[in-house]
XYZ file of C-alpha atoms in Angstrom:
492
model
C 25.506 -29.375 -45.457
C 21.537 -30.352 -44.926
C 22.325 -30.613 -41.190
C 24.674 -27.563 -40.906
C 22.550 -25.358 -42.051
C 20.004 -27.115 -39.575
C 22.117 -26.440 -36.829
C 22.663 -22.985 -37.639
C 19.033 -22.073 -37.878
C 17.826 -23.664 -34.846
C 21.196 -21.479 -33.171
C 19.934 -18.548 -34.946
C 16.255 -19.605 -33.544
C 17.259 -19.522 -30.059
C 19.538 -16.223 -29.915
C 16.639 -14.368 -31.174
C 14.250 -16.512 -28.540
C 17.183 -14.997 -25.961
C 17.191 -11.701 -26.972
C 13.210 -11.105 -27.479
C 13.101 -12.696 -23.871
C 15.905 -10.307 -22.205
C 14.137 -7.619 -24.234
C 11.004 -8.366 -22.689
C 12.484 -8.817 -19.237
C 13.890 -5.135 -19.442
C 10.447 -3.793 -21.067
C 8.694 -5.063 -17.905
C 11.534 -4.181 -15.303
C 10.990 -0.824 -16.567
C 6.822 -0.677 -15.937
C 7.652 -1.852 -12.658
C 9.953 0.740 -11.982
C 8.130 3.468 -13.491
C 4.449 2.515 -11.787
C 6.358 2.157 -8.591
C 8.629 5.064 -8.040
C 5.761 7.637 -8.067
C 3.933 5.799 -5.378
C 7.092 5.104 -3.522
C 7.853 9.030 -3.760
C 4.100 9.888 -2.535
C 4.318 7.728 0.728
C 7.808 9.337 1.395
C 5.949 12.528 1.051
C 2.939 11.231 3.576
C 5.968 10.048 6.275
C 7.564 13.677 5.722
C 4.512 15.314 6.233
C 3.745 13.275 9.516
C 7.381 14.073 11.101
C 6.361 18.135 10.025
C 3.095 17.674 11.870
C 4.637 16.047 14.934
C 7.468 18.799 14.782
C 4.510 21.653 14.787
C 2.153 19.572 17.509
C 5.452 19.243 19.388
C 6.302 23.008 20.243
C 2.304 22.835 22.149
C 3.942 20.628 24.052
C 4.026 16.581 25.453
C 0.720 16.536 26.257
C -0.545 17.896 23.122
C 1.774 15.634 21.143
C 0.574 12.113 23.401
C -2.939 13.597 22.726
C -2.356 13.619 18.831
C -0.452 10.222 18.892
C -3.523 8.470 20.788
C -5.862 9.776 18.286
C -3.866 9.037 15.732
C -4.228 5.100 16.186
C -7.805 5.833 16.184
C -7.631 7.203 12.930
C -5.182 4.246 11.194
C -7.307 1.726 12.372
C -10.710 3.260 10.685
C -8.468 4.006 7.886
C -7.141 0.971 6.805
C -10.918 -0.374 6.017
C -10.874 1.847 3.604
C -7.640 1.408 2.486
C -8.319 -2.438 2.135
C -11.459 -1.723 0.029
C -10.451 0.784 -2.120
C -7.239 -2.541 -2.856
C -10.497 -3.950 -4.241
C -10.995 -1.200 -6.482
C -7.884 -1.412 -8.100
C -7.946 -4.836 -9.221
C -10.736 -4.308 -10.763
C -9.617 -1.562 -13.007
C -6.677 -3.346 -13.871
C -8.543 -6.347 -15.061
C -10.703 -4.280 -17.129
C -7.703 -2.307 -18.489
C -6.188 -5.852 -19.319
C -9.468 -7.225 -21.296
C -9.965 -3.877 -22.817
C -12.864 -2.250 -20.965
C -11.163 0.513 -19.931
C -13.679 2.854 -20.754
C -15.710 0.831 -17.654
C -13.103 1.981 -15.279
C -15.260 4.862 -13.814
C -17.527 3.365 -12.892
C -15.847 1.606 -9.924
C -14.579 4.405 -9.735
C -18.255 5.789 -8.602
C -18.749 2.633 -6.561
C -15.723 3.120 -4.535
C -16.372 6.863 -4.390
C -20.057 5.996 -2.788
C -18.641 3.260 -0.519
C -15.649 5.728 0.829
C -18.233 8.793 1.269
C -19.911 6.333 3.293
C -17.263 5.147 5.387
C -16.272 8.465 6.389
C -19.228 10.092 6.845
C -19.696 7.173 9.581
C -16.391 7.670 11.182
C -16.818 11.543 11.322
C -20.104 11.230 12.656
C -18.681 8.768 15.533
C -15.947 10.730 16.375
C -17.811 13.560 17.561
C -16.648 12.892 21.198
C -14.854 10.188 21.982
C -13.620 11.113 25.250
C -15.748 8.427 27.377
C -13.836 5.986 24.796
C -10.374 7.367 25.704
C -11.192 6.933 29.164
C -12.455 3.113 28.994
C -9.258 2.531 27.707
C -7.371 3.707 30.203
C -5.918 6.586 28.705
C -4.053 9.018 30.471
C -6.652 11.804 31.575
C -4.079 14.469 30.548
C -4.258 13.112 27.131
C -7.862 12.642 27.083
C -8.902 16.366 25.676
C -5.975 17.071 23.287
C -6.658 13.867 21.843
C -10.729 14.440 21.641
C -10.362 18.015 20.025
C -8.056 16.607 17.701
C -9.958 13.366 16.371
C -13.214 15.494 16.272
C -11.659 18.167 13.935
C -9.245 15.411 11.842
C -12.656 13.607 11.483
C -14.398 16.156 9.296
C -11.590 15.609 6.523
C -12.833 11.457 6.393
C -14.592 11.647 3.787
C -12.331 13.714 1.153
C -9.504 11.143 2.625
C -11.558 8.209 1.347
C -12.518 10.082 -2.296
C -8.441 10.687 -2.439
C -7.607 7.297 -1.763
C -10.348 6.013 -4.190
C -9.273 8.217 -6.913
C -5.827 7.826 -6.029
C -5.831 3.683 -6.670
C -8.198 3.987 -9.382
C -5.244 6.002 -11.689
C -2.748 3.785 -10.206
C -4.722 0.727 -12.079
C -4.531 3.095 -15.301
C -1.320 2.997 -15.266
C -1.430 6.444 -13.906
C 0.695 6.886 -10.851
C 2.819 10.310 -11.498
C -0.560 12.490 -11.350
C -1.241 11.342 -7.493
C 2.195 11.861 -6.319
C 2.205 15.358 -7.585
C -1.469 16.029 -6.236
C -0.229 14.378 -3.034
C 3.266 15.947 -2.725
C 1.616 19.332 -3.737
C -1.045 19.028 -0.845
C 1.466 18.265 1.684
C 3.356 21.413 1.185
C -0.246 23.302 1.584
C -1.005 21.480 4.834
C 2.608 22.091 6.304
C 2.107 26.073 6.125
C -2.116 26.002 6.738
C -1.043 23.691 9.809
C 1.986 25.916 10.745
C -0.642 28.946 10.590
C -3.619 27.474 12.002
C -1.673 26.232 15.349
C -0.235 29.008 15.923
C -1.786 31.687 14.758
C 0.273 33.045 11.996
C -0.517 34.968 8.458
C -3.781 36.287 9.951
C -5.882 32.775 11.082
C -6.643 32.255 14.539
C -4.379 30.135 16.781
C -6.345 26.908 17.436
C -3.715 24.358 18.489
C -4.236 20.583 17.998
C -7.471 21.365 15.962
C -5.528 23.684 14.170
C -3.279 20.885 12.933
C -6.358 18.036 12.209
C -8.301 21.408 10.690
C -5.574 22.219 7.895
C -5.325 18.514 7.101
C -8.656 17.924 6.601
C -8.803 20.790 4.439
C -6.087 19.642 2.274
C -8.241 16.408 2.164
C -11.198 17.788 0.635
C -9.035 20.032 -1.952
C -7.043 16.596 -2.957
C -10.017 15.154 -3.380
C -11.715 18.107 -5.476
C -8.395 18.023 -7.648
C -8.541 14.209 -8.511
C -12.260 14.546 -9.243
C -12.080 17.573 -11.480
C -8.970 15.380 -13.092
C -11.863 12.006 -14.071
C -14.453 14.240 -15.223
C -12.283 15.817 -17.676
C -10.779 12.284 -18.764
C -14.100 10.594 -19.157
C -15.377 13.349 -21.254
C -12.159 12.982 -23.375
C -12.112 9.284 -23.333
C -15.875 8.985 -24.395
C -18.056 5.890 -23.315
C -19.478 6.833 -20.389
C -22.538 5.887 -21.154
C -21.727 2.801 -22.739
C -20.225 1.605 -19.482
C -23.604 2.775 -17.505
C -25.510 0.298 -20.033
C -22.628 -2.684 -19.707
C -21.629 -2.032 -15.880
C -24.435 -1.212 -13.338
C -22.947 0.549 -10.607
C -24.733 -2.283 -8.328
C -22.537 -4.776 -10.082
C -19.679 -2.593 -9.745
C -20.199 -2.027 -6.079
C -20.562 -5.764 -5.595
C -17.002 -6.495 -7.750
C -15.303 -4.208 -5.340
C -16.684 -5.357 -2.114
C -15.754 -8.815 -3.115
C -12.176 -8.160 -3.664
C -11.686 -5.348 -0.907
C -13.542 -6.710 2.069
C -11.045 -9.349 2.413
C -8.509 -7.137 2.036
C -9.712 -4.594 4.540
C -10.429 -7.219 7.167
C -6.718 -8.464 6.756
C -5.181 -5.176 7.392
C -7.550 -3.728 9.774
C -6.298 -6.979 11.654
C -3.019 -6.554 10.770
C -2.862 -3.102 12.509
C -4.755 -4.939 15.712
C -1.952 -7.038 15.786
C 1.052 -4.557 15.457
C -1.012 -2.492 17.857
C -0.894 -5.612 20.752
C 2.595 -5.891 19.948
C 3.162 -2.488 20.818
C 1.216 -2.608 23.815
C 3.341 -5.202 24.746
C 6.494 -3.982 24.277
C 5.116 -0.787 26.144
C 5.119 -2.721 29.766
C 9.117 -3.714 28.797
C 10.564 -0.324 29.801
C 10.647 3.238 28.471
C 14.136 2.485 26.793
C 12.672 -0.102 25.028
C 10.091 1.633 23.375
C 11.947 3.886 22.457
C 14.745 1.724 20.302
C 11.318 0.222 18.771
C 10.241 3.555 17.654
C 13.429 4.277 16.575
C 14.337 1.021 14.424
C 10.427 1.056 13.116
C 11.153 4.877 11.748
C 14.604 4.052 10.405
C 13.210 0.655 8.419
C 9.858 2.456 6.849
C 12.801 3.597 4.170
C 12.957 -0.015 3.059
C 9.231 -0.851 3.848
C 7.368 1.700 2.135
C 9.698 1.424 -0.819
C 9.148 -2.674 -1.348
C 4.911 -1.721 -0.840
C 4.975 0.045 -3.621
C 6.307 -2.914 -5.603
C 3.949 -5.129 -4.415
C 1.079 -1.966 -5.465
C 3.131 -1.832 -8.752
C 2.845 -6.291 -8.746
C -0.734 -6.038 -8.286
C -1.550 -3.708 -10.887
C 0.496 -5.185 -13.922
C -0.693 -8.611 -12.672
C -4.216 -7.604 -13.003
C -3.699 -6.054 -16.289
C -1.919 -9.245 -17.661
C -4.727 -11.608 -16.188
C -7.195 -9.407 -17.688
C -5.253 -10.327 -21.400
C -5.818 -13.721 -20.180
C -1.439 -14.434 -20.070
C -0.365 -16.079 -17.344
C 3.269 -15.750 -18.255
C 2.867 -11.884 -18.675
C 1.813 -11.837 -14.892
C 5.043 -14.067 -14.002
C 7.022 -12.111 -16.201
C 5.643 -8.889 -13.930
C 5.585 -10.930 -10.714
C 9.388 -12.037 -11.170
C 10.291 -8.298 -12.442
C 9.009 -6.805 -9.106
C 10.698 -9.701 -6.607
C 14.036 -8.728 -8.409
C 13.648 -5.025 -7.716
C 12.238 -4.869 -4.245
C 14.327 -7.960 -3.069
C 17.285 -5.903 -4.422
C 16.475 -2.632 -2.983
C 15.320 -4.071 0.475
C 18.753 -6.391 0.513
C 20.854 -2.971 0.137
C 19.138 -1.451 2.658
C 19.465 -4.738 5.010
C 23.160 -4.320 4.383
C 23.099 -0.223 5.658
C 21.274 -1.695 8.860
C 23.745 -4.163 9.283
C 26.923 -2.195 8.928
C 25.471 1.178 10.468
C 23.082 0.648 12.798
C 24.996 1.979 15.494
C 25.570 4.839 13.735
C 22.491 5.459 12.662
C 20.258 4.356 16.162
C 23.286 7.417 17.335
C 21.912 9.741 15.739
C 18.451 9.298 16.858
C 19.378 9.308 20.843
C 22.071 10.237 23.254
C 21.327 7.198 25.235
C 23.301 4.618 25.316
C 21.182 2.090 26.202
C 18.722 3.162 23.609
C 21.258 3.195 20.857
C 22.365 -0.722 21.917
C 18.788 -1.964 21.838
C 17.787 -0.301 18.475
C 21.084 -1.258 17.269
C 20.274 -4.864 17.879
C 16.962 -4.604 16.136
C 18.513 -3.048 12.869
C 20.651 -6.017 13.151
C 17.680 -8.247 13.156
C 15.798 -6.116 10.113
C 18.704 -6.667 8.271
C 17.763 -10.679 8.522
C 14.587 -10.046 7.198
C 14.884 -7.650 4.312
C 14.646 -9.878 1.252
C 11.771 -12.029 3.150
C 9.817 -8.986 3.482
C 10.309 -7.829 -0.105
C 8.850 -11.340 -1.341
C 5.962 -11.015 1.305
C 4.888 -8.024 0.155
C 5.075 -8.314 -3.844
C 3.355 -11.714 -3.418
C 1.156 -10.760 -1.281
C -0.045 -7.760 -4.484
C 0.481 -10.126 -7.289
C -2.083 -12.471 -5.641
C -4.281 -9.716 -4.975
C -3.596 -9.093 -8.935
C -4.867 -12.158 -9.222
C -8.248 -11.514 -7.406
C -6.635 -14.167 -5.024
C -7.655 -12.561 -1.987
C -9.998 -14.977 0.572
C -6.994 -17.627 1.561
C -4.380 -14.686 1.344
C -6.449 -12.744 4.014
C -6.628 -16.155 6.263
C -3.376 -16.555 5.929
C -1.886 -13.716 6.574
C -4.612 -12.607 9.742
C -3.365 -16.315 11.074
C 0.258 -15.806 10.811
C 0.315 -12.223 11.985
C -1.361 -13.480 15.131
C 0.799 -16.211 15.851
C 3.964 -14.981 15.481
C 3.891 -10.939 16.174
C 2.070 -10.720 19.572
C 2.846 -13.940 20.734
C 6.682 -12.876 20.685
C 6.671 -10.022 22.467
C 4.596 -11.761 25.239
C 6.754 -14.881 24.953
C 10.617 -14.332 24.158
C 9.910 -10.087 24.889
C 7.893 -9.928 28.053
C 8.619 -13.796 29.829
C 11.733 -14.953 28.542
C 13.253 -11.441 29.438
C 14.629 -11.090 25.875
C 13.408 -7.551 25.877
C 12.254 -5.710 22.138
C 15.063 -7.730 20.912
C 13.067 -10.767 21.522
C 9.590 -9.288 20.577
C 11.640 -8.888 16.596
C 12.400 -12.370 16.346
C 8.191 -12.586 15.506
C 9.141 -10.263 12.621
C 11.560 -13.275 11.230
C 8.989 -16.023 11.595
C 6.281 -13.798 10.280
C 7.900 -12.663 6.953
C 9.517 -16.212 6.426
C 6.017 -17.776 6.952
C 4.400 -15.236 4.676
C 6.867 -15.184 1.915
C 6.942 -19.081 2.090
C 3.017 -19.535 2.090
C 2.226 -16.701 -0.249
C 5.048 -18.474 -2.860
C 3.370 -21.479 -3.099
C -0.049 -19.849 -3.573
C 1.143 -17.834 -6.129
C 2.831 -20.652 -8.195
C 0.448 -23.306 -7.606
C -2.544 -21.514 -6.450
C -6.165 -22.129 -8.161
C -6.016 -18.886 -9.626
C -3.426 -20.130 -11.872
C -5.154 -22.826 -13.196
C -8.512 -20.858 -13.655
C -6.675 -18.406 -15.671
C -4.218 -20.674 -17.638
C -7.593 -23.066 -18.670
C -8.521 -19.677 -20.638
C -5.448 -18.152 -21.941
C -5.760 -16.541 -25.154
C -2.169 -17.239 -26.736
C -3.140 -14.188 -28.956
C -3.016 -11.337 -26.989
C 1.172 -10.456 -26.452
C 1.108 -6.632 -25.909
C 1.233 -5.312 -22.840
C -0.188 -1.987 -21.268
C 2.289 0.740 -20.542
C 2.218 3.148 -17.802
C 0.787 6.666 -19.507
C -0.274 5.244 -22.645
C -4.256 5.498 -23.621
C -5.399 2.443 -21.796
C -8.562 1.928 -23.918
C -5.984 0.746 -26.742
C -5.161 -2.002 -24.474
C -6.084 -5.523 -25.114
C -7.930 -5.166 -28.087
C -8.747 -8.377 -29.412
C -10.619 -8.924 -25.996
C -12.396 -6.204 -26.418
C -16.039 -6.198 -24.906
């Protein structure tokens, strides 16, 4: 009877291990889900708005519409330094979320806020005229003024774009990520009718063409911004502390936190974009029907992309917030939630490319040739769907991690090797066409996920972290709940 009623309990013991662990698994499948959508919803929003743009540039005409496009990979590249460092930002919000500093949370706010004014204020004042630039690179000269008026009016919005994306990341790392997408989704529907007026000259405002298109969204830019601002001074006078956190927190220190995380960050995307920029170069000498199927395929598999990026955005924050409660396993836990969802919303739509890619490269061209190639290269994006999703929630759970110096080697080295080097290679001298120029898309995201999975499971991070876990702090921080309740008993 002694040992029956041994048996029984240590039964008992482990269906309620099983069940608190499935519950747990569902409780964090759900913060995932809900941090993620929003910013999944607000980069649909950003790709909308960019197809409504090129739809209003387009009716000025091709040369308008090449000038906007070549100014346009101006702007990207500038961005994405921004982009990366603001990345920094965010990490370490989340961290202080996690150990219960919340209330400190503004102030990197302020230090990305001062490094983004910065940043743009610099572009804007380089892009007064950039014609002679255009020019050295060889860009067609009836490109060379639409594409000059266009970058010098875009320019003046540089700075709001940099306070948006700073304010944007920092309530992201709250927890936050419904208020941006409505800000966001709200300002796009602004700059679709102030561009539609401003280009051509409806509802009273002059007609000013391409300017009239970089002119409304710069304006949206600096109202976004004004919005999300108004939106922190109102919660740190609610939340209380501020000066508390400009005793603790220096904004020096704060400054130097960010730039430590986002530098490496920036330099790996701004060299990410050199790369995909090469490759496109590349592929550019191959024929205008190639081109144009890459175009096409890249449009059609930005519906799976942007989706699995906001994963990994969702990865990075919960992973800072668990590291900053010192749990390892709560940032596996959130790690392993966001590989499941990505992996099985990027496989779905690996199997749509599959079965209807010639459907859908059908409905983007007449041509048949077109159609074939981009066909071909949904084929191939179906291949690398899952790999992708594990690349790029890795790839933000490391970040999570403030893992962020080998990630950026990595990642700058294998971009390098495999995405140019294809389209020279098996694209331009084996004669495999864009077809050949995808296979570096394989070998890049099965390199990545690969290299990115053993850092993440082995890495040094883990055992700097797991040396000091506190086996006493359990809860975890919920998207829209007060995050200065979080992580109490690490409270600073």
């Amino acid at each position: 009877m002694t040992r029956q009623r041994r048996l029984k309990r240590r039964v008992a013991h482990a269906l309620r291990t099983a069940v608190r662990r499935a519950g747990g698994r569902r409780k964090t499948l759900r913060e995932v889900a809900s941090l993620a959508w929003p910013i999944a919803a607000a980069m649909a929003g950003e790709t909308l708005l960019g197809l409504v743009d090129t739809k209003l540039v387009g009716g000025l005409g091709p040369k308008a519409l090449g000038g906007v496009a070549v100014a346009m990979m101006i702007v990207f590249l500038l961005y994405t330094i921004v982009f990366g460092l603001m990345r920094g930002m965010k990490v370490c919000v989340a961290h202080a979320v996690g150990e219960g500093r919340a209330y400190q949370s503004v102030r990197y706010a302020q230090a990305s806020i001062g490094l983004g004014l910065f940043a743009g204020i610099v572009f804007a004042a380089c892009t007064r005229d950039v014609g002679p630039l255009f020019t050295w690179l060889g860009i067609d000269a009836s490109l060379v003024g639409p594409a000059r008026a266009f970058l010098a009016a875009f320019t003046f919005g540089a700075p709001g774009t940099a306070v948006v994306c700073a304010l944007t990341h920092h309530r992201q790392a709250e927890g936050d990520s419904r208020t941006p997408m409505v800000v966001g989704l709200s300002g796009n529907v602004f700059n679709g009718l102030l561009g539609w007026s401003l280009i051509y000259g409806h509802l009273g405002l002059p007609a000013l063409g391409v300017r009239g298109s970089a002119y409304a969204t710069a304006t949206t830019e600096w109202l976004e911004a004004f919005v999300l601002l108004a939106l922190l001074l109102r919660d740190v006078r609610r939340r209380g502390g501020y000066e508390r956190a400009r005793a603790e927190l220096p904004l020096r220190n704060a400054t130097r936190e960010v730039l430590s995380l986002g530098l490496p960050t920036a330099m790996q995307f701004a060299s990410e974009t050199l790369a995909f920029a090469t490759f496109t170069t590349i592929l550019g000498t191959l024929g205008a029907e190639q081109i144009a199927a890459h175009q096409i395929a890249l449009a059609v598999i930005r519906t799976s992309f942007l989706p699995g990026m906001a994963f990994g955005e969702a990865a990075s924050v919960l992973v800072g917030q668990a590291l900053g409660r010192r749990s390892v396993a709560q940032a596996d836990r959130a790690t392993r939630a966001a590989l499941l969802l990505a992996t099985g919303f990027m496989s779905a739509c690996g199997v749509v490319f599959a079965v209807g890619g010639g459907l859908i490269a059908r409905a983007f061209t007449s041509d048949e040739t077109v159609a074939h190639v981009a066909r071909n290269l949904l084929w191939i994006a179906a291949g690398f769907q899952v790999l992708d999703a594990a690349n790029l929630v890795l790839r933000g759970a490391l970040r999570g991690a403030k893992d962020v110096r080998v990630p950026m080697a990595l990642g700058i080295g294998i971009v390098w090797t495999c995405i140019p080097s294809a389209a020279l290679v098996l694209g331009r001298w084996a004669g495999w066409g864009t077809v050949g120029g995808w296979c570096g898309f394989v070998l890049e995201t099965t390199l990545s996920a690969a290299l990115f999975s053993m850092r993440w499971k082995r890495g040094p991070w883990r055992r700097a972290y797991a040396s000091t876990a506190s086996p006493l702090v359990t809860d975890t921080f919920r998207p829209g709940t007060d995050p200065t309740a979080a992580a109490g008993s690490l409270h600073r």
